[in-house]
């Protein structure tokens, strides 16, 4: 089964396998090293998968994968465990301060394995 969630491959076409989808709890996250960067990979209640930079820009701590996954209206987000700012999983935009964002990555599930591509918009 090939399923792309959250975007398409980056311009380089490079995808990094992270883990089996079954290893990510529903409404949870895991951290992976992708291209030398700590990336937080999340699974939503609707079984969609997203990836953001793991560093919280407010505290500068690498903690977003340990945040709380939820929704505001129809926007899936993760709330930082440090100061509780919410970041949209699709875009990385901070819902509490739209001038702040974290990088969002392309992500897909191939034969049950989560793979992370490049930063969205960096084509």
mmCIF file of C-alpha atoms in Angstrom:
data_model
loop_
_atom_site.group_PDB
_atom_site.id
_atom_site.type_symbol
_atom_site.label_atom_id
_atom_site.label_comp_id
_atom_site.label_asym_id
_atom_site.label_seq_id
_atom_site.Cartn_x
_atom_site.Cartn_y
_atom_site.Cartn_z
ATOM 1 C CA UNK A 1 0.000 0.000 0.000
ATOM 2 C CA UNK A 2 1.366 3.425 -0.935
ATOM 3 C CA UNK A 3 -0.195 6.435 0.698
ATOM 4 C CA UNK A 4 1.074 10.000 0.686
ATOM 5 C CA UNK A 5 -0.057 12.181 3.573
ATOM 6 C CA UNK A 6 0.864 15.783 4.115
ATOM 7 C CA UNK A 7 2.545 16.381 0.766
ATOM 8 C CA UNK A 8 4.720 15.039 -1.992
ATOM 9 C CA UNK A 9 8.413 14.274 -2.205
ATOM 10 C CA UNK A 10 10.865 17.124 -1.956
ATOM 11 C CA UNK A 11 12.667 18.321 -5.046
ATOM 12 C CA UNK A 12 15.513 15.917 -4.261
ATOM 13 C CA UNK A 13 13.157 12.927 -4.142
ATOM 14 C CA UNK A 14 14.862 11.714 -0.963
ATOM 15 C CA UNK A 15 12.699 9.972 1.627
ATOM 16 C CA UNK A 16 13.967 8.835 5.028
ATOM 17 C CA UNK A 17 12.276 5.798 6.603
ATOM 18 C CA UNK A 18 11.379 6.613 10.215
ATOM 19 C CA UNK A 19 9.449 3.719 11.744
ATOM 20 C CA UNK A 20 6.420 1.491 11.254
ATOM 21 C CA UNK A 21 3.184 3.484 11.497
ATOM 22 C CA UNK A 22 2.104 1.113 14.277
ATOM 23 C CA UNK A 23 4.922 2.488 16.484
ATOM 24 C CA UNK A 24 3.329 5.952 16.603
ATOM 25 C CA UNK A 25 0.454 6.153 19.062
ATOM 26 C CA UNK A 26 -2.759 7.754 17.827
ATOM 27 C CA UNK A 27 -2.578 11.430 18.865
ATOM 28 C CA UNK A 28 1.093 10.921 19.689
ATOM 29 C CA UNK A 29 4.486 11.700 18.253
ATOM 30 C CA UNK A 30 7.991 10.310 17.818
ATOM 31 C CA UNK A 31 11.315 11.959 17.051
ATOM 32 C CA UNK A 32 13.549 11.008 14.123
ATOM 33 C CA UNK A 33 16.815 12.288 12.733
ATOM 34 C CA UNK A 34 16.184 13.336 9.115
ATOM 35 C CA UNK A 35 18.991 14.942 7.154
ATOM 36 C CA UNK A 36 20.745 15.846 10.396
ATOM 37 C CA UNK A 37 17.670 17.580 11.878
ATOM 38 C CA UNK A 38 15.422 16.442 14.708
ATOM 39 C CA UNK A 39 11.961 15.960 13.210
ATOM 40 C CA UNK A 40 8.761 15.264 15.148
ATOM 41 C CA UNK A 41 6.390 12.841 13.410
ATOM 42 C CA UNK A 42 2.750 12.821 14.539
ATOM 43 C CA UNK A 43 -0.262 10.556 14.019
ATOM 44 C CA UNK A 44 -3.726 12.065 14.391
ATOM 45 C CA UNK A 45 -6.990 10.570 15.567
ATOM 46 C CA UNK A 46 -8.029 10.434 11.879
ATOM 47 C CA UNK A 47 -4.883 8.322 11.244
ATOM 48 C CA UNK A 48 -3.119 11.035 9.232
ATOM 49 C CA UNK A 49 0.638 11.487 9.630
ATOM 50 C CA UNK A 50 2.502 14.813 9.739
ATOM 51 C CA UNK A 51 6.070 15.954 10.395
ATOM 52 C CA UNK A 52 7.423 19.195 11.877
ATOM 53 C CA UNK A 53 10.760 20.401 13.217
ATOM 54 C CA UNK A 54 11.039 19.096 16.769
ATOM 55 C CA UNK A 55 12.447 22.348 18.220
ATOM 56 C CA UNK A 56 9.964 24.627 19.983
ATOM 57 C CA UNK A 57 10.904 28.138 18.765
ATOM 58 C CA UNK A 58 9.752 29.747 22.021
ATOM 59 C CA UNK A 59 11.784 27.648 24.472
ATOM 60 C CA UNK A 60 14.385 26.450 21.930
ATOM 61 C CA UNK A 61 14.032 22.962 23.417
ATOM 62 C CA UNK A 62 13.743 19.873 21.207
ATOM 63 C CA UNK A 63 10.370 18.761 22.611
ATOM 64 C CA UNK A 64 7.496 19.076 20.120
ATOM 65 C CA UNK A 65 7.212 15.289 19.621
ATOM 66 C CA UNK A 66 6.190 15.077 23.286
ATOM 67 C CA UNK A 67 3.425 17.647 22.862
ATOM 68 C CA UNK A 68 -0.319 17.134 22.978
ATOM 69 C CA UNK A 69 -1.953 16.433 19.599
ATOM 70 C CA UNK A 70 -5.469 17.751 19.094
ATOM 71 C CA UNK A 71 -7.695 19.923 16.914
ATOM 72 C CA UNK A 72 -8.940 23.519 16.947
ATOM 73 C CA UNK A 73 -11.966 23.575 14.716
ATOM 74 C CA UNK A 74 -10.734 21.637 11.683
ATOM 75 C CA UNK A 75 -7.004 22.328 12.255
ATOM 76 C CA UNK A 76 -4.851 19.487 13.571
ATOM 77 C CA UNK A 77 -2.156 20.818 15.911
ATOM 78 C CA UNK A 78 0.463 19.926 18.488
ATOM 79 C CA UNK A 79 0.760 21.966 21.686
ATOM 80 C CA UNK A 80 4.307 22.359 22.932
ATOM 81 C CA UNK A 81 4.877 20.737 26.319
ATOM 82 C CA UNK A 82 6.930 23.784 27.367
ATOM 83 C CA UNK A 83 4.679 26.835 27.036
ATOM 84 C CA UNK A 84 1.642 25.256 25.330
ATOM 85 C CA UNK A 85 1.775 27.207 22.043
ATOM 86 C CA UNK A 86 -0.076 25.281 19.342
ATOM 87 C CA UNK A 87 1.481 24.553 15.935
ATOM 88 C CA UNK A 88 -0.617 23.505 12.923
ATOM 89 C CA UNK A 89 0.507 20.055 11.787
ATOM 90 C CA UNK A 90 -0.051 20.792 8.075
ATOM 91 C CA UNK A 91 1.841 24.099 7.919
ATOM 92 C CA UNK A 92 3.898 24.504 11.099
ATOM 93 C CA UNK A 93 2.258 27.881 11.763
ATOM 94 C CA UNK A 94 1.848 28.833 15.409
ATOM 95 C CA UNK A 95 -1.890 29.192 16.037
ATOM 96 C CA UNK A 96 -1.210 31.528 18.967
ATOM 97 C CA UNK A 97 1.245 33.796 17.107
ATOM 98 C CA UNK A 98 0.999 33.625 13.282
ATOM 99 C CA UNK A 99 4.382 35.383 12.935
ATOM 100 C CA UNK A 100 6.089 32.227 14.256
ATOM 101 C CA UNK A 101 6.308 28.844 12.547
ATOM 102 C CA UNK A 102 8.311 25.648 12.491
ATOM 103 C CA UNK A 103 9.261 23.807 9.317
ATOM 104 C CA UNK A 104 6.712 21.278 8.056
ATOM 105 C CA UNK A 105 7.975 18.234 6.151
ATOM 106 C CA UNK A 106 6.528 16.033 3.454
ATOM 107 C CA UNK A 107 5.543 12.680 4.923
ATOM 108 C CA UNK A 108 4.118 9.469 3.527
ATOM 109 C CA UNK A 109 3.363 5.902 4.555
ATOM 110 C CA UNK A 110 4.671 3.174 2.255
ATOM 111 C CA UNK A 111 3.812 -0.440 3.045
ATOM 112 C CA UNK A 112 3.210 0.492 6.677
ATOM 113 C CA UNK A 113 6.463 2.445 7.108
ATOM 114 C CA UNK A 114 6.449 6.204 7.761
ATOM 115 C CA UNK A 115 8.872 8.120 5.536
ATOM 116 C CA UNK A 116 9.816 11.784 5.798
ATOM 117 C CA UNK A 117 10.829 13.861 2.786
ATOM 118 C CA UNK A 118 12.015 17.437 2.471
ATOM 119 C CA UNK A 119 10.770 20.654 4.000
ATOM 120 C CA UNK A 120 7.476 21.715 2.448
ATOM 121 C CA UNK A 121 7.784 24.734 0.214
ATOM 122 C CA UNK A 122 11.567 24.251 -0.175
ATOM 123 C CA UNK A 123 11.388 23.166 -3.805
#
